[in-house]
PDB file of C-alpha atoms in Angstrom:
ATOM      1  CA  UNK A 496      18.395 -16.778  42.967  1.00  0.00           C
ATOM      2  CA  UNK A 497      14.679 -16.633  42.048  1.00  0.00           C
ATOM      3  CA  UNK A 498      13.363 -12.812  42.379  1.00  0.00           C
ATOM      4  CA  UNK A 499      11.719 -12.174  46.367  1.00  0.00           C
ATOM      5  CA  UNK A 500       8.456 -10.605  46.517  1.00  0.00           C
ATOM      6  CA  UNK A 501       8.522  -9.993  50.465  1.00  0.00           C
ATOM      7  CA  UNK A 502      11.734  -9.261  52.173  1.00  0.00           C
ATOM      8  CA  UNK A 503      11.928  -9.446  55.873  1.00  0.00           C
ATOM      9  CA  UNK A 504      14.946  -9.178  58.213  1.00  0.00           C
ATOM     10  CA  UNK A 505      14.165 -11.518  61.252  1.00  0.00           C
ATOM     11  CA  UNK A 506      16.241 -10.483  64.699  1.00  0.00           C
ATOM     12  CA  UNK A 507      19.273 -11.254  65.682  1.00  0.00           C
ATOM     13  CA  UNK A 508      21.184 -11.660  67.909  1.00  0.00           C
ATOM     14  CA  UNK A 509      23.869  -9.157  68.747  1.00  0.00           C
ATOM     15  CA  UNK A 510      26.420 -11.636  67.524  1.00  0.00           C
ATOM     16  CA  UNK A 511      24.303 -12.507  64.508  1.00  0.00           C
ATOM     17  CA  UNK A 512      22.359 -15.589  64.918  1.00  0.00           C
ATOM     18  CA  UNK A 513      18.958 -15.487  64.180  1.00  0.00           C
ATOM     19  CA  UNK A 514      16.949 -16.061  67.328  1.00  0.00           C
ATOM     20  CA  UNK A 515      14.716 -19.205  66.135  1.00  0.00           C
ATOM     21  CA  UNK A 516      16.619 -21.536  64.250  1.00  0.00           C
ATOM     22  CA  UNK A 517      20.201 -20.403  65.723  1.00  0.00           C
ATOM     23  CA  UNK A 518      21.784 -20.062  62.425  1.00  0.00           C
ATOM     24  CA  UNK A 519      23.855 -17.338  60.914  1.00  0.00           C
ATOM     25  CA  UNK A 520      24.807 -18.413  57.399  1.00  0.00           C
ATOM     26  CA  UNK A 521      23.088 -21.149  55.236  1.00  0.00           C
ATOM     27  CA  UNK A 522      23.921 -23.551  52.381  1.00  0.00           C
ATOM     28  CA  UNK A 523      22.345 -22.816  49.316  1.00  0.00           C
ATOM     29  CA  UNK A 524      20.002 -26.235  49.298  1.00  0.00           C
ATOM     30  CA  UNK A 525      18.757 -26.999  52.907  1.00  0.00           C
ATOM     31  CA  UNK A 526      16.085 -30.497  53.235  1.00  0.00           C
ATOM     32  CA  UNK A 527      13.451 -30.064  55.248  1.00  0.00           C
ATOM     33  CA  UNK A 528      11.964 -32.323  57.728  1.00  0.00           C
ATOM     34  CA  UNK A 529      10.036 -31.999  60.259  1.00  0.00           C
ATOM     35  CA  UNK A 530      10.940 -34.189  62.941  1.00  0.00           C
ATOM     36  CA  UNK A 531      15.156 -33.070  64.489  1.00  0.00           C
ATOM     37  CA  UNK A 532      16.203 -36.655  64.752  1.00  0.00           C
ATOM     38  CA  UNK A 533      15.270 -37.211  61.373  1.00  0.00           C
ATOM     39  CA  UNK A 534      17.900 -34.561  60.521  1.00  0.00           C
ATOM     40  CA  UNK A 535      20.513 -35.924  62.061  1.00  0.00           C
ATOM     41  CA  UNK A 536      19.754 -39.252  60.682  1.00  0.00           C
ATOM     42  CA  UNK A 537      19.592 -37.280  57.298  1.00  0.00           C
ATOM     43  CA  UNK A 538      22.924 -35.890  57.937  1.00  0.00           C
ATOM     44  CA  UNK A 539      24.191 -38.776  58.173  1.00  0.00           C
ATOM     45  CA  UNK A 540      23.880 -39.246  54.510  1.00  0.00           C
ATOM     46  CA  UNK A 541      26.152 -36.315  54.070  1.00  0.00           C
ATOM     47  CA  UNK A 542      29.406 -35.630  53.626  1.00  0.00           C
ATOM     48  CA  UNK A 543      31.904 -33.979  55.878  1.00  0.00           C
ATOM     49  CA  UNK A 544      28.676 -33.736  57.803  1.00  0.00           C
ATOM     50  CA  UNK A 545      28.887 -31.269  60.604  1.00  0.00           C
ATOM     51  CA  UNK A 546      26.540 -29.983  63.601  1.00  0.00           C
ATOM     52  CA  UNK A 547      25.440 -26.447  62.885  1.00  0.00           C
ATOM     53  CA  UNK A 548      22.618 -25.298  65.477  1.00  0.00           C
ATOM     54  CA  UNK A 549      19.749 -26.796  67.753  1.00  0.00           C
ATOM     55  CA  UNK A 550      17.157 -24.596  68.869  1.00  0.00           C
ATOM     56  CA  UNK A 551      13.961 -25.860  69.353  1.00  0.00           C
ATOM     57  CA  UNK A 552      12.186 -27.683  66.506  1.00  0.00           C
ATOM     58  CA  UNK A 553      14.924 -26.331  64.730  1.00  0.00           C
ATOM     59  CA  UNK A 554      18.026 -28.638  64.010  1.00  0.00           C
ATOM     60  CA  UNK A 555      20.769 -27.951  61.617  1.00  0.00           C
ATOM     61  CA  UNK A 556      23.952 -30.181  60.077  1.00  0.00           C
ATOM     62  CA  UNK A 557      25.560 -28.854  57.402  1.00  0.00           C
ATOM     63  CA  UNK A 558      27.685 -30.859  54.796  1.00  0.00           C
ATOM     64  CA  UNK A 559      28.319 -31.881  51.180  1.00  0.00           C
ATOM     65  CA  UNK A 560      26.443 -34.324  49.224  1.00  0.00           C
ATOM     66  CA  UNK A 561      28.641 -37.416  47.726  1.00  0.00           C
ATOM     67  CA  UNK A 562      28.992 -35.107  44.756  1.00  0.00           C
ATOM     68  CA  UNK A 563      30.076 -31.934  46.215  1.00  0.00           C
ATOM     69  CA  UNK A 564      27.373 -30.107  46.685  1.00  0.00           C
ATOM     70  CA  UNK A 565      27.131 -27.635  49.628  1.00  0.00           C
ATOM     71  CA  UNK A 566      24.223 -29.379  51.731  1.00  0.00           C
ATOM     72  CA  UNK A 567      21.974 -28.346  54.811  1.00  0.00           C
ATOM     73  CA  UNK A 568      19.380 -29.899  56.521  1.00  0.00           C
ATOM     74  CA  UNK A 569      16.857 -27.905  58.771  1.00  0.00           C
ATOM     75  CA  UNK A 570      14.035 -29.711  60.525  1.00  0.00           C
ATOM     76  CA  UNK A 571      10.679 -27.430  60.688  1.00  0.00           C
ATOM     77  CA  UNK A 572       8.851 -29.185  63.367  1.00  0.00           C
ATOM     78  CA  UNK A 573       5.174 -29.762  62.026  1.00  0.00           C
ATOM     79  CA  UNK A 574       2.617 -27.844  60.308  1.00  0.00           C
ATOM     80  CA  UNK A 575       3.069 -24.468  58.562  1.00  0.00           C
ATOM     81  CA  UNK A 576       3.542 -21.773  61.822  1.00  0.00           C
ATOM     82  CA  UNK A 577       6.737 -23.540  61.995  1.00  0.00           C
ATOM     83  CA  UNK A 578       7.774 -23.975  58.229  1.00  0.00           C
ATOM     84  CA  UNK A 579       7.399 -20.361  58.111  1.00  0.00           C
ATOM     85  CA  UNK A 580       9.681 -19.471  60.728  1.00  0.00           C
ATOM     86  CA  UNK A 581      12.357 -21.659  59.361  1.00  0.00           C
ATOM     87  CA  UNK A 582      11.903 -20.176  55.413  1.00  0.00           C
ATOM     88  CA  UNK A 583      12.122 -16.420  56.966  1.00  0.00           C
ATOM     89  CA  UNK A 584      15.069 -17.116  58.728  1.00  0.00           C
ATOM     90  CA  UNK A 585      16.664 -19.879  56.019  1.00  0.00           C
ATOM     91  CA  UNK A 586      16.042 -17.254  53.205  1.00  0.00           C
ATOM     92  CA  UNK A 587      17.411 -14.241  55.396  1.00  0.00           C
ATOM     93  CA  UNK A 588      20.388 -17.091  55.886  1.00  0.00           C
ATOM     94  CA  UNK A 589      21.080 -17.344  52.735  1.00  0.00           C
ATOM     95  CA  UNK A 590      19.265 -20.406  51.226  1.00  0.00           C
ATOM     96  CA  UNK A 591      18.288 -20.420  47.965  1.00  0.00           C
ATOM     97  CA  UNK A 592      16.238 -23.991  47.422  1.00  0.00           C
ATOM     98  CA  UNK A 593      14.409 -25.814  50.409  1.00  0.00           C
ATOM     99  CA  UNK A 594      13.414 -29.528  49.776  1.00  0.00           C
ATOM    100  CA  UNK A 595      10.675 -30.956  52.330  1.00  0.00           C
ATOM    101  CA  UNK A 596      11.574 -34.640  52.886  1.00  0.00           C
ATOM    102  CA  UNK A 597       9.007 -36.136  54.986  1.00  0.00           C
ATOM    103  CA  UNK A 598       5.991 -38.732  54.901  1.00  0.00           C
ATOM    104  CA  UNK A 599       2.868 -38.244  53.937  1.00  0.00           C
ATOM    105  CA  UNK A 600      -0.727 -40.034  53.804  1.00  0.00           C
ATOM    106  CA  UNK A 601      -2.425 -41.522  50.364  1.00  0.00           C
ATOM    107  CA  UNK A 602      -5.477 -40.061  49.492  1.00  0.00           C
ATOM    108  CA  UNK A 603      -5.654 -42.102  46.308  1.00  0.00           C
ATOM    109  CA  UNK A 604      -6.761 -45.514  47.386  1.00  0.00           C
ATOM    110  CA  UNK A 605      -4.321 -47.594  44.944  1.00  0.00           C
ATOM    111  CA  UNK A 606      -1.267 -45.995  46.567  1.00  0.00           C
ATOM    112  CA  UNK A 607       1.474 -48.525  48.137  1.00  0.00           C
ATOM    113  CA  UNK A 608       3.283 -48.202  51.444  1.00  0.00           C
ATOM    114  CA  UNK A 609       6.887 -46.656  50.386  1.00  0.00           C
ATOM    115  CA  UNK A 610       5.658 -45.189  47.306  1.00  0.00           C
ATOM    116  CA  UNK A 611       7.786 -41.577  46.694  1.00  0.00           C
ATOM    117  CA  UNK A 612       5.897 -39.036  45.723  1.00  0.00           C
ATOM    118  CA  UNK A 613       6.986 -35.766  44.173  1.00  0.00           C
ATOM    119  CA  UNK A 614       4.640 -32.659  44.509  1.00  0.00           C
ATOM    120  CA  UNK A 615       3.694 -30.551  41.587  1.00  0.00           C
ATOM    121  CA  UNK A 616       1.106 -28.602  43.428  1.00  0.00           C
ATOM    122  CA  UNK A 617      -0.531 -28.566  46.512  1.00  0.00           C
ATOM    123  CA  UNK A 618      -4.085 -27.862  47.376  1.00  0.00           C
ATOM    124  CA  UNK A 619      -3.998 -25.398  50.154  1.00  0.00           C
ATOM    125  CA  UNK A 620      -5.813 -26.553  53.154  1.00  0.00           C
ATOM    126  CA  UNK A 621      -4.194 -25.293  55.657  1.00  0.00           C
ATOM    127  CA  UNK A 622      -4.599 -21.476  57.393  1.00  0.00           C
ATOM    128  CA  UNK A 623      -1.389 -20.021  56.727  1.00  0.00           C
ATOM    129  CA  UNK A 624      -0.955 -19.180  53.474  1.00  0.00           C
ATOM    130  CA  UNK A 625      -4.190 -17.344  53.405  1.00  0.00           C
ATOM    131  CA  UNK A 626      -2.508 -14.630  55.455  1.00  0.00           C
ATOM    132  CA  UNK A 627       0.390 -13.859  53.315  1.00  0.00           C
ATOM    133  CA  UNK A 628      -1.756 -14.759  49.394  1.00  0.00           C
ATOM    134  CA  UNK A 629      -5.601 -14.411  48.591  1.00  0.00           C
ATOM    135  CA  UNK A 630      -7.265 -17.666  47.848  1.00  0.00           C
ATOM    136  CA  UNK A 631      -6.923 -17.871  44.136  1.00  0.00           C
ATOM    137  CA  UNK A 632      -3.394 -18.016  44.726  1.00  0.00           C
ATOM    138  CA  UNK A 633      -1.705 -21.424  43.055  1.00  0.00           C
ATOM    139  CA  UNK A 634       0.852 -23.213  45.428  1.00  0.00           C
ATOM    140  CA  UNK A 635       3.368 -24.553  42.729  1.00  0.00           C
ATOM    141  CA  UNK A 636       5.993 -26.342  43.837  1.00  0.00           C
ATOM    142  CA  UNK A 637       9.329 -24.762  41.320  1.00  0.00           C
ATOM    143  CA  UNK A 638       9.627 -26.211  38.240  1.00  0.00           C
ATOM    144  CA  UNK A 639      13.338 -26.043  37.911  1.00  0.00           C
ATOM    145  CA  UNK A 640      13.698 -28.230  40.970  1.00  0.00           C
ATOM    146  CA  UNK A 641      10.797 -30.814  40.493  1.00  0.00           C
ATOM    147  CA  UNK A 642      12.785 -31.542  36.957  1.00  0.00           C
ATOM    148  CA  UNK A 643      16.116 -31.806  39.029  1.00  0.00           C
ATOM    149  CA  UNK A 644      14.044 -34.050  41.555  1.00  0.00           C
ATOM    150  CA  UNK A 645      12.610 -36.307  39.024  1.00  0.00           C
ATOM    151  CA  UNK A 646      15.497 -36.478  37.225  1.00  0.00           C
ATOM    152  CA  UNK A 647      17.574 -37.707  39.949  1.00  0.00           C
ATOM    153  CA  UNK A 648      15.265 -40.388  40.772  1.00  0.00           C
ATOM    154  CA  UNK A 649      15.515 -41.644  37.522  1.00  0.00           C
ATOM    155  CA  UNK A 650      19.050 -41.712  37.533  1.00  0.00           C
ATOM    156  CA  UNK A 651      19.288 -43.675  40.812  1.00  0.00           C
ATOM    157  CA  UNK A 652      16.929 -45.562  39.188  1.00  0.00           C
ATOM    158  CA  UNK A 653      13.564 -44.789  41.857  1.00  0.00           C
ATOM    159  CA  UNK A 654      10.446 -45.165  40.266  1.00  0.00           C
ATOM    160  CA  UNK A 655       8.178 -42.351  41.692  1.00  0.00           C
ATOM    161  CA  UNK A 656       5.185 -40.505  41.464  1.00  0.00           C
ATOM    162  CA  UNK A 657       4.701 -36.744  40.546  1.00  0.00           C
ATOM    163  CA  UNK A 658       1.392 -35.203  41.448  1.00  0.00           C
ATOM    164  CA  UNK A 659      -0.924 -33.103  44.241  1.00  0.00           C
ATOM    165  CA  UNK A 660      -0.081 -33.042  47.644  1.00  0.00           C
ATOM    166  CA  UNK A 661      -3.090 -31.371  49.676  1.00  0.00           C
ATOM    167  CA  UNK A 662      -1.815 -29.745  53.421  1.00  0.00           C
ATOM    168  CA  UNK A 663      -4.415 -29.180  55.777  1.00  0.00           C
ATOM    169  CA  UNK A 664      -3.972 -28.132  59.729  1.00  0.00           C
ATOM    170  CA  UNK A 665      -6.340 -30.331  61.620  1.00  0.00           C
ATOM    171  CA  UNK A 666      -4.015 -33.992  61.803  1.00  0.00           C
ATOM    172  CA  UNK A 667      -6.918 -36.236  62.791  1.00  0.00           C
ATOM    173  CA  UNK A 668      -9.731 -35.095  60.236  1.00  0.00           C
ATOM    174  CA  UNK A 669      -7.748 -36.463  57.142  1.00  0.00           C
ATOM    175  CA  UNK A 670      -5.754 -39.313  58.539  1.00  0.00           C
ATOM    176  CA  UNK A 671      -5.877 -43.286  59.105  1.00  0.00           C
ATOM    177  CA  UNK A 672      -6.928 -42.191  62.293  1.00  0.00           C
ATOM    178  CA  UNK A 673      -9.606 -39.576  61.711  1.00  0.00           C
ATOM    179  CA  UNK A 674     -12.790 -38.850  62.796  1.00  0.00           C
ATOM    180  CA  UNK A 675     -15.809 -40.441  61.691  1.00  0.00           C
ATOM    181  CA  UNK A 676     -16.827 -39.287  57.836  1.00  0.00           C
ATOM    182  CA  UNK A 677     -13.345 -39.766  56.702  1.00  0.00           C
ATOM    183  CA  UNK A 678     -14.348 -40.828  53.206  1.00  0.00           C
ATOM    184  CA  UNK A 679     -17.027 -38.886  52.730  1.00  0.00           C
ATOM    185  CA  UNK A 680     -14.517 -35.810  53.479  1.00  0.00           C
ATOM    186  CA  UNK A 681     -11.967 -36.725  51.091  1.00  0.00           C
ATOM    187  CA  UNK A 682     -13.933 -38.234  48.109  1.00  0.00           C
ATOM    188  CA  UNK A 683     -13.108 -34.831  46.128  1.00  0.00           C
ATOM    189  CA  UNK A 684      -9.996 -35.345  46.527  1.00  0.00           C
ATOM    190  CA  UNK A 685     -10.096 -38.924  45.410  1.00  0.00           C
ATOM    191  CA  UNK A 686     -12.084 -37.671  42.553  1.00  0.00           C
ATOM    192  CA  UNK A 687     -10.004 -34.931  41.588  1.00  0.00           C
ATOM    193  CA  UNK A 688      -6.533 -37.143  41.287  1.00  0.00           C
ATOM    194  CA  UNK A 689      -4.964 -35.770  45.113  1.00  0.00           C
ATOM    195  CA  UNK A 690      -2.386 -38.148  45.624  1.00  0.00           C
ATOM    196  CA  UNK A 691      -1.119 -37.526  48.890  1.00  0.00           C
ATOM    197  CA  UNK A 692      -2.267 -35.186  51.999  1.00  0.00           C
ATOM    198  CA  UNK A 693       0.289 -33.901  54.911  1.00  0.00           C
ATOM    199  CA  UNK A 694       0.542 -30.697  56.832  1.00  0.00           C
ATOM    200  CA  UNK A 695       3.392 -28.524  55.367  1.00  0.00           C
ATOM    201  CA  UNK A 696       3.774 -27.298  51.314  1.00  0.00           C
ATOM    202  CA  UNK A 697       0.520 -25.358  50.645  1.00  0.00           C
ATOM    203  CA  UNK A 698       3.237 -22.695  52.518  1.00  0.00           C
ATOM    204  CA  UNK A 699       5.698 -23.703  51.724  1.00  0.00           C
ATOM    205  CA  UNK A 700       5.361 -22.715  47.965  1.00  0.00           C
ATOM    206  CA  UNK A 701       3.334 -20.345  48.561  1.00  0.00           C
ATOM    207  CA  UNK A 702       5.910 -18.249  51.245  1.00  0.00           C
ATOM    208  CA  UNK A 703       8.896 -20.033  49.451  1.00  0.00           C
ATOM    209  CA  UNK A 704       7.744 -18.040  46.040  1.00  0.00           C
ATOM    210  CA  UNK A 705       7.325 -15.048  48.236  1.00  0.00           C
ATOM    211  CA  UNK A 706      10.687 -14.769  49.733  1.00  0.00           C
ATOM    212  CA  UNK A 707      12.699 -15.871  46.668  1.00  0.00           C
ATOM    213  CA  UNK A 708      13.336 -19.127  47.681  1.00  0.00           C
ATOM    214  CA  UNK A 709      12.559 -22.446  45.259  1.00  0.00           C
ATOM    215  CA  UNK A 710      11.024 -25.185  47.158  1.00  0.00           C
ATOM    216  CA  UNK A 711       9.622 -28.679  45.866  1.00  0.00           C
ATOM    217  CA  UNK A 712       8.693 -31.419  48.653  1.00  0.00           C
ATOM    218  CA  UNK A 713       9.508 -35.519  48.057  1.00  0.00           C
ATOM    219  CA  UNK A 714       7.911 -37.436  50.490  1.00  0.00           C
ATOM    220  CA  UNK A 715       7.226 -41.400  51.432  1.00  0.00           C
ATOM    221  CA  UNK A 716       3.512 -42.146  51.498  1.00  0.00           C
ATOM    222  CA  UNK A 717       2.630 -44.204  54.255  1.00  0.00           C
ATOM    223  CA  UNK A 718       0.353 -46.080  52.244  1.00  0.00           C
ATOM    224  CA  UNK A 719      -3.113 -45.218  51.285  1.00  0.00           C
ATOM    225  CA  UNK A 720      -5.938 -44.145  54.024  1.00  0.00           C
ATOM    226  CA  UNK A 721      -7.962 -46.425  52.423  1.00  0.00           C
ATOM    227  CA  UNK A 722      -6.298 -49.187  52.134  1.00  0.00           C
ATOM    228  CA  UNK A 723      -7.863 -51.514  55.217  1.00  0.00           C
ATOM    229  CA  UNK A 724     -10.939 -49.928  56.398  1.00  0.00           C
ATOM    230  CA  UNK A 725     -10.415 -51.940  60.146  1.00  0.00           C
ATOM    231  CA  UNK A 726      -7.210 -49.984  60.961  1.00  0.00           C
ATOM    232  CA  UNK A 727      -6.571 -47.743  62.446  1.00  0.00           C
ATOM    233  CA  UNK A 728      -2.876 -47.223  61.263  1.00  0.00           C
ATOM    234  CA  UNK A 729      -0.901 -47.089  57.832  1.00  0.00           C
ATOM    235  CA  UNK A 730       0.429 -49.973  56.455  1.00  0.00           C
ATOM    236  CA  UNK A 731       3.897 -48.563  56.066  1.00  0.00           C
ATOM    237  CA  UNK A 732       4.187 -48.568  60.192  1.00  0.00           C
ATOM    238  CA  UNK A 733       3.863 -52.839  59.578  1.00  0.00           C
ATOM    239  CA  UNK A 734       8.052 -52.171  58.553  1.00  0.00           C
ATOM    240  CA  UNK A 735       9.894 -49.646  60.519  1.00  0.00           C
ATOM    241  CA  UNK A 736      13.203 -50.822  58.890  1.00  0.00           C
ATOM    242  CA  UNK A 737      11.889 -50.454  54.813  1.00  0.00           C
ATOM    243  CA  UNK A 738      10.172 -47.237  55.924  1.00  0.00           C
ATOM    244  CA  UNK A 739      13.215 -46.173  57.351  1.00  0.00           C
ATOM    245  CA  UNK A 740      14.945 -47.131  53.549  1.00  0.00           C
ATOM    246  CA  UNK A 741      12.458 -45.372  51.864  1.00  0.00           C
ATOM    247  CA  UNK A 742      13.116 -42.028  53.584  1.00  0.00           C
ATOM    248  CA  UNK A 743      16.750 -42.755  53.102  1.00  0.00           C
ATOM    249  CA  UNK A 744      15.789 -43.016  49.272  1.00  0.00           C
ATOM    250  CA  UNK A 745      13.985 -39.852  49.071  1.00  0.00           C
ATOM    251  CA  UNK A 746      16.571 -38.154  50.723  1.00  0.00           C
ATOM    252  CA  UNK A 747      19.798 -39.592  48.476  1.00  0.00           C
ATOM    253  CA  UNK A 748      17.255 -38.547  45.749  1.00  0.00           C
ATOM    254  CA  UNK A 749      17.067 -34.461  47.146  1.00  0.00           C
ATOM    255  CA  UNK A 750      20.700 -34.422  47.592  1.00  0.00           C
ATOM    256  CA  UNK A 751      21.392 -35.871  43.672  1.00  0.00           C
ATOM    257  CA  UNK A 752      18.960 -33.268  42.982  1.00  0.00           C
ATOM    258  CA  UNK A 753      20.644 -30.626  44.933  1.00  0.00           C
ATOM    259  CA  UNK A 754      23.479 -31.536  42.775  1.00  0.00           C
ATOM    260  CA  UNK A 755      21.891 -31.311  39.456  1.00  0.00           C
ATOM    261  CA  UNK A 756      20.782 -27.682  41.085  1.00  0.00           C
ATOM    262  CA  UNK A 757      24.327 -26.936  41.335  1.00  0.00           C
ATOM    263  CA  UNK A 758      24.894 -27.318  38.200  1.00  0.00           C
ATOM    264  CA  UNK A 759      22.649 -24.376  36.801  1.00  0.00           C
ATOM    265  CA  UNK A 760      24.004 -21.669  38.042  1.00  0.00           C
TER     266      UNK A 760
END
């Protein structure tokens, strides 16, 4: 396990489970989404999948992945207050890795509906992370497990992207559905090569690093904001069912990864 910075013991209940998330012991590699039924349709990738806890945003199944691999998956719920209640209680779990699986917006305007994208970085947007780092602060997503990531993709043979993610709090200022000014707000990020923008791993690096935890996020862009000027949606919403694929591709993809993980202990 990667060296913790910050060690906190969350409560518990008298019988052990920590109060938020319900759990008591975690697998090593948990995926992250941020929406419950998207766990349990995650879970459903597993095997010997099994229902662990359900408390709040917070649901849990715990399994193996085709390979063997000791599996979780915890959603967070959106935006970072959230994430960081499930990494404090997921790292005093137990965890070691956390992989956010989710969707995500294109900043870049050549970016394709059901394109994966893995993060290397993440320019930090949002509020959270500013209260645990100071602002020079990189968000890196690990190394270790963007290789193992990548690598898996190649071997299921998913063409992806690797690049910046940029997480922000306010959903309708950089969105299809934003405010007025859109483009004018996100031109530097066009201009500096963002790919993607979404709500959760400026903290998620930043408070994984902290607690000893690595983290990397894959995620499905919905296509780019860009794209068609007159709506007011992303293209990927046009097909529910190859959205839903996609998602199922990113997450056979963590899980191969969480394999590879494994592996180098």
């Amino acid at each position: 396990m990667k060296k913790a910075y910050l060690t906190l013991d969350p409560p518990r209940e008298p019988d052990g489970t920590l109060c938020r998330t319900g759990l008591r012991r975690s697998a090593p590699v948990v995926l992250l989404p941020g929406d419950p039924q998207r766990s349990r349709k995650m879970a459903v990738l597993f095997a010997e999948a099994s229902f662990t806890a359900h408390r709040g945003t917070f649901a849990t199944y715990t399994g193996k992945t085709p390979g063997g691999a000791d599996i979780a998956v915890t959603s967070s719920g959106m935006g970072c207050a959230c994430v960081a209640a499930a990494l404090e209680e997921l790292a005093a779990a137990g965890a070691e890795a956390v992989i956010r699986v989710g969707t995500c917006g294109g900043v870049q305007p050549d970016l394709a509906p059901g394109t994966i994208v893995i993060a290397s970085g993440c320019v930090r947007g949002e509020g959270a992370s500013y209260e645990l780092v100071p602002p020079e602060f990189p968000a890196v997503a690990n190394p270790l497990l963007v290789r193992a990531l990548c690598s898996a993709a190649q071997e299921l043979d998913e063409p992806v992207r690797v690049g910046l993610y940029r997480s922000h709090d306010a959903f309708y200022m950089e969105s299809k559905a934003a405010h007025p000014g859109l483009r004018e707000r996100m031109q530097k990020w066009i201009d500096t090569g963002v790919l993607v923008v979404e709500n959760e791993s400026g903290l998620l690096f930043t408070y994984g690093h902290l607690l000893g935890l690595r983290t990397a996020s894959i995620c499905v862009a919905l296509g780019s904001m860009f794209a068609d000027p007159n709506a007011n949606v992303y293209g990927a919403y046009a097909d529910p069912e190859h959205l839903a694929r996609r998602i199922e591709t990113a997450t056979r993809i963590a899980m191969h990864a969480a394999e590879q993980l494994e592996g180098t202990k």
